[in-house]
Tab-separated table of C-alpha atoms in Angstrom:
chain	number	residue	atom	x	y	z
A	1	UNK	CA	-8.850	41.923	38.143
A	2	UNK	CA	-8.329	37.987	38.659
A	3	UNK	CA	-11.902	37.845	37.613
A	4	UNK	CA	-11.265	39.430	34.493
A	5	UNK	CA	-8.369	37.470	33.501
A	6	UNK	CA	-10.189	34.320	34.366
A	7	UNK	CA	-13.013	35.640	31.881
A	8	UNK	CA	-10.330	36.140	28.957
A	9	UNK	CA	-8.537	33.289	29.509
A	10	UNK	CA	-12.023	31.110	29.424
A	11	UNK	CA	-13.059	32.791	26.124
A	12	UNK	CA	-9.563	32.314	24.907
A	13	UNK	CA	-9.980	28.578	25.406
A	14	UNK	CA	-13.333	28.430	23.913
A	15	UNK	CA	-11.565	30.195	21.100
A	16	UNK	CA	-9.166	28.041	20.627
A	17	UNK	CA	-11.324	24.565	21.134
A	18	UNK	CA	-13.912	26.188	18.412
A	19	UNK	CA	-10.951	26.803	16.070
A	20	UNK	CA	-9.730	23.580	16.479
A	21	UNK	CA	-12.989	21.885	15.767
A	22	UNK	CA	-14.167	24.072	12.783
A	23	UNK	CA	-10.239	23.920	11.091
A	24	UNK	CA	-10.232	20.018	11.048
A	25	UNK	CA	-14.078	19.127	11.201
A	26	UNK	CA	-15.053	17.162	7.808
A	27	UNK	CA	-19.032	18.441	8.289
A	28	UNK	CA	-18.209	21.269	7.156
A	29	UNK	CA	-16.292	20.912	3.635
A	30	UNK	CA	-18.083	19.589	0.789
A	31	UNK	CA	-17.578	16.194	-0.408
A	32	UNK	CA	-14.580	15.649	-2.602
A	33	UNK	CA	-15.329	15.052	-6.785
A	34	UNK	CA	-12.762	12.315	-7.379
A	35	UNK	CA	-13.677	8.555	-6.550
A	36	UNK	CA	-11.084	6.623	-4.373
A	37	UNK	CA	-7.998	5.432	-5.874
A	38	UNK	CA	-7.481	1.215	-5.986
A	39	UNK	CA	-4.468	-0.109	-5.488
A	40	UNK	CA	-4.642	-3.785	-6.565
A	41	UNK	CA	-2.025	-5.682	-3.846
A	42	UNK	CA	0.544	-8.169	-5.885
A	43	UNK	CA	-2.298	-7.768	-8.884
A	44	UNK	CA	-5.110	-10.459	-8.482
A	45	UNK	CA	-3.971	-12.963	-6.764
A	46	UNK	CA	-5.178	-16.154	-4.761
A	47	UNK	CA	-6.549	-14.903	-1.158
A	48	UNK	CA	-6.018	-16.824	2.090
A	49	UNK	CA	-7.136	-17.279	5.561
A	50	UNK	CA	-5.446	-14.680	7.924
A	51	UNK	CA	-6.076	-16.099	10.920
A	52	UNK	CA	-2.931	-17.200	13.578
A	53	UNK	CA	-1.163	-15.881	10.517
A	54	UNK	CA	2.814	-15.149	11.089
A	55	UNK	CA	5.642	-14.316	9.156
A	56	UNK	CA	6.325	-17.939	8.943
A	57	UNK	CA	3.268	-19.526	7.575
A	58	UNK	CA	3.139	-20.880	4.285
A	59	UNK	CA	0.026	-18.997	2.924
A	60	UNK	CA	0.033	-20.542	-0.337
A	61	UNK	CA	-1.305	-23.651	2.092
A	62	UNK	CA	-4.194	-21.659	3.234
A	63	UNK	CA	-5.736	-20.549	0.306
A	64	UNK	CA	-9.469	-19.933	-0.098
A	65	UNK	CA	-11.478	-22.210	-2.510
A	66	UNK	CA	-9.965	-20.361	-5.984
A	67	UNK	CA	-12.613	-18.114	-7.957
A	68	UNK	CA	-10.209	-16.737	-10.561
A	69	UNK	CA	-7.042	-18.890	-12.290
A	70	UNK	CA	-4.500	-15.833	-11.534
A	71	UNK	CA	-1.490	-16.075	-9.553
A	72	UNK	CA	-0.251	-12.748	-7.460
A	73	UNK	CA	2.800	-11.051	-8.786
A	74	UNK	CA	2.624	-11.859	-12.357
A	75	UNK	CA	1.968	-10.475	-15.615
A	76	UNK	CA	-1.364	-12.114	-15.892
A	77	UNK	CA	-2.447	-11.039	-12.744
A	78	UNK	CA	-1.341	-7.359	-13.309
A	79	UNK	CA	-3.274	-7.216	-16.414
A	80	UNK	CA	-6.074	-8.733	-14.920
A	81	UNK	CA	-5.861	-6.152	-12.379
A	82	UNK	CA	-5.915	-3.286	-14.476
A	83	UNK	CA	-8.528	-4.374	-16.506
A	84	UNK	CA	-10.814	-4.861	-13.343
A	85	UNK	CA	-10.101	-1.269	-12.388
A	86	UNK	CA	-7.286	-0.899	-10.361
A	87	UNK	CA	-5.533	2.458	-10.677
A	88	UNK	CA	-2.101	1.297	-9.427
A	89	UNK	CA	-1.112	-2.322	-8.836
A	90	UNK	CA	1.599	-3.242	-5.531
A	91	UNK	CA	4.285	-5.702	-6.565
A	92	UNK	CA	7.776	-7.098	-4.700
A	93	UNK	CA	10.939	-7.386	-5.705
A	94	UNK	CA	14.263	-9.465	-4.710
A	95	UNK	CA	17.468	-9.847	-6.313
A	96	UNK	CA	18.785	-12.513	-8.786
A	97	UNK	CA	22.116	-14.099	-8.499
A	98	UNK	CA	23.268	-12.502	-11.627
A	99	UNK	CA	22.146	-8.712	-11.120
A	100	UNK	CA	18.183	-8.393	-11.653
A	101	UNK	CA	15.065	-7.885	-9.945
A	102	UNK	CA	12.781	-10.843	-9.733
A	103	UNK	CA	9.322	-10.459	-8.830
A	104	UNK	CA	8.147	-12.531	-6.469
A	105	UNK	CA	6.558	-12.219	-2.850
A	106	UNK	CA	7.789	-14.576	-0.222
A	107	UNK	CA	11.371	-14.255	1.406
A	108	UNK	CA	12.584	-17.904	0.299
A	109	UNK	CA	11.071	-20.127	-2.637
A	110	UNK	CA	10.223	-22.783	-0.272
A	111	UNK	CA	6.286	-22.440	0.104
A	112	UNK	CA	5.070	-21.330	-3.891
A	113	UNK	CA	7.252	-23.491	-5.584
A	114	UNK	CA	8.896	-26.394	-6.619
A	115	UNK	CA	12.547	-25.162	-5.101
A	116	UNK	CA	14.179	-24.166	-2.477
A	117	UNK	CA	16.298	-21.451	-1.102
A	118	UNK	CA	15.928	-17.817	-2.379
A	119	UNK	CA	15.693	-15.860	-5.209
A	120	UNK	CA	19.299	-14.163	-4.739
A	121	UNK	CA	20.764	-17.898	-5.257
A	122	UNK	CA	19.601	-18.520	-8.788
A	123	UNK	CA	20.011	-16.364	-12.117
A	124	UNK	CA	16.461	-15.128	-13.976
A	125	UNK	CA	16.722	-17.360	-16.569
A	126	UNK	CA	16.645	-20.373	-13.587
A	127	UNK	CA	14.172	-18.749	-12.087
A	128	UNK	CA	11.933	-19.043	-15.078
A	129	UNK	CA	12.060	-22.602	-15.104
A	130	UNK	CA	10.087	-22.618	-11.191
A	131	UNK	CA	6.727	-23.781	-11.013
A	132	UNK	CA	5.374	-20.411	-8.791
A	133	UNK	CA	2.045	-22.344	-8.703
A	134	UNK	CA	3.429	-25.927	-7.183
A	135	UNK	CA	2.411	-25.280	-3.221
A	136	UNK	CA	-0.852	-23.890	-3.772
A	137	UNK	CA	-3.427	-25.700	-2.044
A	138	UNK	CA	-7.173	-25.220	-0.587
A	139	UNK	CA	-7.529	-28.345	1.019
A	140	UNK	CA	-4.491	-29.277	3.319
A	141	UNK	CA	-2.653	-30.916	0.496
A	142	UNK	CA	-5.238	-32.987	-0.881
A	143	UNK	CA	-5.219	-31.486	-4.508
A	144	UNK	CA	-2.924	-28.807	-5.870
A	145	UNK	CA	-5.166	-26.751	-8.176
A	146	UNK	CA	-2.300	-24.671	-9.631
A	147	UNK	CA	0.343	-26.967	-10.337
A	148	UNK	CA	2.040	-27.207	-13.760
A	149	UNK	CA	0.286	-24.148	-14.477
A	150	UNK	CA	2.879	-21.251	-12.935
A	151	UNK	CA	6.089	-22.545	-14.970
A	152	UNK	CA	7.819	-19.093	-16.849
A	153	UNK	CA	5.389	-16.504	-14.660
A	154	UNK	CA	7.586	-15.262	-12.312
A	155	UNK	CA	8.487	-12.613	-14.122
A	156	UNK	CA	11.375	-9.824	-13.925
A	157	UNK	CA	10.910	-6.215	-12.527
A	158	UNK	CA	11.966	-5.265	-16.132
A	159	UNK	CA	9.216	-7.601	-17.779
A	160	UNK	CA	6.752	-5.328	-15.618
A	161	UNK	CA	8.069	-1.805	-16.412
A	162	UNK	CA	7.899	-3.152	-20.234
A	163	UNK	CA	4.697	-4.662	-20.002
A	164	UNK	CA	2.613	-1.307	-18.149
A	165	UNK	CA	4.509	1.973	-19.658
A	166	UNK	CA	2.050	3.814	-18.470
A	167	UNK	CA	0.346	2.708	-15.150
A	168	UNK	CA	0.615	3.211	-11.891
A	169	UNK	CA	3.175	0.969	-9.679
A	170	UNK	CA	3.990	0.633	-6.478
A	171	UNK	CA	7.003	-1.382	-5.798
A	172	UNK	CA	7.969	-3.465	-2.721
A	173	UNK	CA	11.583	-3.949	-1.292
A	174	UNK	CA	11.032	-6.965	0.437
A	175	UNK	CA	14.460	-6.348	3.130
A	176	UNK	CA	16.316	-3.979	4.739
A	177	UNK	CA	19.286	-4.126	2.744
A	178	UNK	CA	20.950	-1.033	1.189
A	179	UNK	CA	22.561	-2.007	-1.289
A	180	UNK	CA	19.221	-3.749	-2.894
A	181	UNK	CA	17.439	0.584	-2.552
A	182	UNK	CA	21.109	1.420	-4.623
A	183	UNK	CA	20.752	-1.379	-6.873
A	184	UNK	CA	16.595	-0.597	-7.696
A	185	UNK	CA	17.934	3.405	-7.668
A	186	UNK	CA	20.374	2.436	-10.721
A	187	UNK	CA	17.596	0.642	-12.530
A	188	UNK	CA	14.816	3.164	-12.095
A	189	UNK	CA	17.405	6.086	-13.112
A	190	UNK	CA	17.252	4.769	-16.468
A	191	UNK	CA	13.579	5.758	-16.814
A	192	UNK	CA	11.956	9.221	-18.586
A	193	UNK	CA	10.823	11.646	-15.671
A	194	UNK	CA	7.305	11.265	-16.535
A	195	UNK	CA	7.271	7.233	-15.987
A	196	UNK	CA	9.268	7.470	-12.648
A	197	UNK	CA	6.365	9.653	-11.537
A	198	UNK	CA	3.930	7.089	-11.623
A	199	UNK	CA	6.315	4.816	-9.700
A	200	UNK	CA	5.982	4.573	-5.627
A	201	UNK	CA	8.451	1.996	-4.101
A	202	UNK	CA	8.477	1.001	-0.281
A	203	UNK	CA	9.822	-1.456	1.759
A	204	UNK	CA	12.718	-1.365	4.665
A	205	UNK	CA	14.101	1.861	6.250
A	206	UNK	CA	17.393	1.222	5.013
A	207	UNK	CA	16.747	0.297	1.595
A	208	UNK	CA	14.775	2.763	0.950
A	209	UNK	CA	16.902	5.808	2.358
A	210	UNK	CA	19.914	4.634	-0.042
A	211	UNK	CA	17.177	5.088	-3.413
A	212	UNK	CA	15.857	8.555	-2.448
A	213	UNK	CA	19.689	9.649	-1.545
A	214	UNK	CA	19.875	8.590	-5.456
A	215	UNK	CA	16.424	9.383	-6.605
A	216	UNK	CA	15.661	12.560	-4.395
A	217	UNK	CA	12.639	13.103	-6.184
A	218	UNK	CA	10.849	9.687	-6.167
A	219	UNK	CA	8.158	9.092	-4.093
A	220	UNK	CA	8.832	7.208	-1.129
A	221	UNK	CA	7.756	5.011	1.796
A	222	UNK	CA	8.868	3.146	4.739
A	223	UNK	CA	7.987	2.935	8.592
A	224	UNK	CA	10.386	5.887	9.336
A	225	UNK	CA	8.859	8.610	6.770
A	226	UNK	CA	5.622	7.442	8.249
A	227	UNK	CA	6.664	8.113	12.092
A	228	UNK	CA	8.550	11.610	10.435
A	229	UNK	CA	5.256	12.318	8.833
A	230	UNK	CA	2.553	11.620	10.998
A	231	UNK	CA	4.395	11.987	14.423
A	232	UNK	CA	4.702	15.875	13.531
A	233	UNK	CA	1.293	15.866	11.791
A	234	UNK	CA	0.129	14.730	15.454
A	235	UNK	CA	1.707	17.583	16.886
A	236	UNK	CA	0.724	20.471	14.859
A	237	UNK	CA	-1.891	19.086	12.372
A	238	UNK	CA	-4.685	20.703	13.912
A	239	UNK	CA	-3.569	23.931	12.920
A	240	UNK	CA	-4.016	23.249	9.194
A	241	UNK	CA	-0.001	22.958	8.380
A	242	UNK	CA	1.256	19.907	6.569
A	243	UNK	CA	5.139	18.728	7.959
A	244	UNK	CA	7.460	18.835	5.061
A	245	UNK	CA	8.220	15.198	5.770
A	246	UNK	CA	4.424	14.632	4.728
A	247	UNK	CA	5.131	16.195	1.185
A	248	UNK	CA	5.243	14.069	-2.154
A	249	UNK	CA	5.237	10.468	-0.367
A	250	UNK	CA	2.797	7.972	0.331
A	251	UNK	CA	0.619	6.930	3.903
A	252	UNK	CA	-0.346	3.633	4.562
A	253	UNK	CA	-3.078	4.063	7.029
A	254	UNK	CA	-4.912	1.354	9.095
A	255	UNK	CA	-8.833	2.251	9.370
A	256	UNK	CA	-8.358	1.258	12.858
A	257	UNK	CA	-6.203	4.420	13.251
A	258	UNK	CA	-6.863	7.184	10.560
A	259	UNK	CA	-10.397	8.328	12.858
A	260	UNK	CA	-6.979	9.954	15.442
A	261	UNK	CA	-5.962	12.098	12.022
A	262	UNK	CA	-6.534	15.694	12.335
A	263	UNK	CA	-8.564	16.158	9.775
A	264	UNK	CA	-10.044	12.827	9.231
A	265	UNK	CA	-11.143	12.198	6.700
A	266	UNK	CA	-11.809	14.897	3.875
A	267	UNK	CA	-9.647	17.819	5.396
A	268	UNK	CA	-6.931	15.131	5.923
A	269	UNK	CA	-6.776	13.807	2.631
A	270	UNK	CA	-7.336	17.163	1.155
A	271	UNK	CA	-4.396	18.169	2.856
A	272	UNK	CA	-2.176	15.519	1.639
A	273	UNK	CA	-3.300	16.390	-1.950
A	274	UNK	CA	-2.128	19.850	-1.381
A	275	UNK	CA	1.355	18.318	-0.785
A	276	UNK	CA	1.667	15.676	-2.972
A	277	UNK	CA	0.904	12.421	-0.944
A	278	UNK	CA	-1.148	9.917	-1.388
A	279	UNK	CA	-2.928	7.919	1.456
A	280	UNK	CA	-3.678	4.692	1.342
A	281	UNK	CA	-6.092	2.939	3.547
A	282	UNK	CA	-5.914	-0.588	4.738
A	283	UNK	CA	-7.799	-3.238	7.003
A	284	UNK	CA	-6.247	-4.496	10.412
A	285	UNK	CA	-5.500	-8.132	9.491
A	286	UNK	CA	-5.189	-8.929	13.565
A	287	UNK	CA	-1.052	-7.338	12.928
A	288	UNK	CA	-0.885	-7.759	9.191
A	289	UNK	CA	-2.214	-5.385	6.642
A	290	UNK	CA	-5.243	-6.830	5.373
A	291	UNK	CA	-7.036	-5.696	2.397
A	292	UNK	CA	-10.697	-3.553	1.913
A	293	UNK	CA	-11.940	-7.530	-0.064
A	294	UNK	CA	-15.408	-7.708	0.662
A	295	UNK	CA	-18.844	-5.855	0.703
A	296	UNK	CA	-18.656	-5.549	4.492
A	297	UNK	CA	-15.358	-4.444	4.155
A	298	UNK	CA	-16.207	-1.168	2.626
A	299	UNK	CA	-18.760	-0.171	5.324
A	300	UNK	CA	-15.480	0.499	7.331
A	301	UNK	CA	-14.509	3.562	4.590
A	302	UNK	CA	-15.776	7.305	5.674
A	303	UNK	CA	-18.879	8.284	3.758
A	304	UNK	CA	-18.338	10.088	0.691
A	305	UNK	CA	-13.923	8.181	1.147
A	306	UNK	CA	-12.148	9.959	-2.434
A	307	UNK	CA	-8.642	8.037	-0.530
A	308	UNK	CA	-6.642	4.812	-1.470
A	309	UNK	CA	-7.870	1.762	-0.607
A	310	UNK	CA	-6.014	-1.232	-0.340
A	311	UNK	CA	-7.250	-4.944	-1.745
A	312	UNK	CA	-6.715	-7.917	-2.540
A	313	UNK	CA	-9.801	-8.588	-4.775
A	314	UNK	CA	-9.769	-6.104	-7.145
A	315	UNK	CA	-12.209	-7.846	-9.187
A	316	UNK	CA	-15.060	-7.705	-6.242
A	317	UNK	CA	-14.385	-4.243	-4.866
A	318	UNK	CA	-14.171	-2.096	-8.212
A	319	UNK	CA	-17.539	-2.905	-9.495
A	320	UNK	CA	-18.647	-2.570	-5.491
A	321	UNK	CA	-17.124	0.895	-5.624
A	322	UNK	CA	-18.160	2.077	-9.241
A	323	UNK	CA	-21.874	1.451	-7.835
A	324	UNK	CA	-21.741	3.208	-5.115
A	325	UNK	CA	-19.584	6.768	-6.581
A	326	UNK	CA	-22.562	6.953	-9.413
């Protein structure tokens, strides 16, 4: 008798370990139609060296040699961006001392430009008058290749919604503060149901729990719908069943990590389809998201990848990725 319940339970784990395998295995599902989605980060902007990089560095002192005259996070750069390819472009937002939504990356004004302090202490129209381009530099100071040139680009998050009716955004609250995800809630109301859904915004945990208590619908991100997606997906992914906290938001992935993804990669993604969610992949920048920027960069993506990828150079990677989906 014990040796017949050993022999059931042993085919009852080889059962359940072929199931497993078979239910999430990617060699077994035919390679998905659509190419990947691009999503162009701050536009086309000016890259820089990531290395020792911290939240305090001045990056606009680090820049590589420039190979394009765009600046990130402004109108130029967006077009730009579009026009290279990108299907949805990544911008960030703070507030303005008399109400709006400034675009701009960078917690204080210090490093870009030719002021000081932070967005929240001027009004737009001040704001305007900044040189975004003064602290750009590729050679430790030596020459200042943008200077004089960024005066009037920083543009509002209004200018943005005005200037791409129709495209893909994905907007960045750049704190934690609630009342800024209330404040960007009252703005985005205002919009036709079709544009909000081409609009993703992310950013702080708090922030971003105030919008979707006012925008229930909107799609969503921030670290803790991530850990209440994919901790669950962890847990019962295998089985084929999506959490409903994975439904209609969006998954930044590092490459590093997405190989641990039940699923990985076509199942996964097909998955996430099925429920509204996009996922996004990104490059480990040694603790900062890096981008997918380079021709060696892509030889990290899955064979046959139909996800999001993340970058910086939009203008290398699209025609890199249009060759190799023909």
């Amino acid at each position: 008798m014990k040796r017949l319940f050993k022999k059931k339970r042993f085919w009852v784990v080889l059962g359940l370990i072929v199931f497993v395998y078979f239910n999430n295995s990617s060699l077994f599902t035919n390679p998905p139609a659509q190419k990947p989605m691009l999503l162009a980060h701050r536009g086309l902007g000016q890259t820089f060296d990531m290395t020792g990089l911290t939240n305090d560095t001045c990056t606009a002192e680090r820049i590589h040699p420039p190979e394009h005259p765009y600046l990130e996070n402004t109108l130029p750069s967006m077009r730009a961006a579009f026009a290279a390819g990108a299907d949805m472009v990544e911008l960030d937002v703070h507030p303005t001392k008399d109400g709006q939504f400034a675009v701009f990356h960078d917690w204080t004004l210090d490093c870009r430009t030719n002021a000081t302090g932070v967005t929240r202490d001027y009004t737009l129209s001040e704001l305007k008058k900044l040189d975004i381009g003064y602290g750009y530099t590729a050679d430790g100071g030596k020459t200042f290749p943008f200077r004089g040139k960024g005066v009037g680009l920083m543009p509002s998050l209004d200018e943005v919604l005005a200037a791409f009716p129709k495209q893909e955004l994905l907007i960045h609250v750049k704190s934690n503060d609630p009342a800024e995800g209330t404040q960007l809630a009252r703005r985005l109301a205002a919009l036709p149901a079709d544009r909000l859904s081409r609009i993703t915004v992310y950013g702080g945990d708090e922030p971003i729990a105030a919008l979707e208590r006012q925008l229930p619908h909107l799609r969503t991100m921030s670290k803790a719908s991530l850990k209440k997606c994919l901790l669950p997906y962890m847990a019962i992914g295998w089985t084929g069943i999506v959490p409903d906290a994975c439904k209609h938001t969006q998954l930044h992935i590092p490459d590093y990590a997405a190989s641990w993804l039940w699923g990985w990669p076509h199942r996964f993604l097909a998955r996430m389809n099925e429920a509204g969610t996009r996922t996004i992949l990104v490059r480990d920048g040694g603790g900062f998201s890096a981008g997918f920027d380079t021709a060696e960069d892509l030889n990290h993506l899955p064979e046959n990848y139909a996800g999001g990828i993340w970058t910086n150079r939009i203008d290398r990677i699209a025609p890199l990725i249009q060759r190799r989906t023909q």
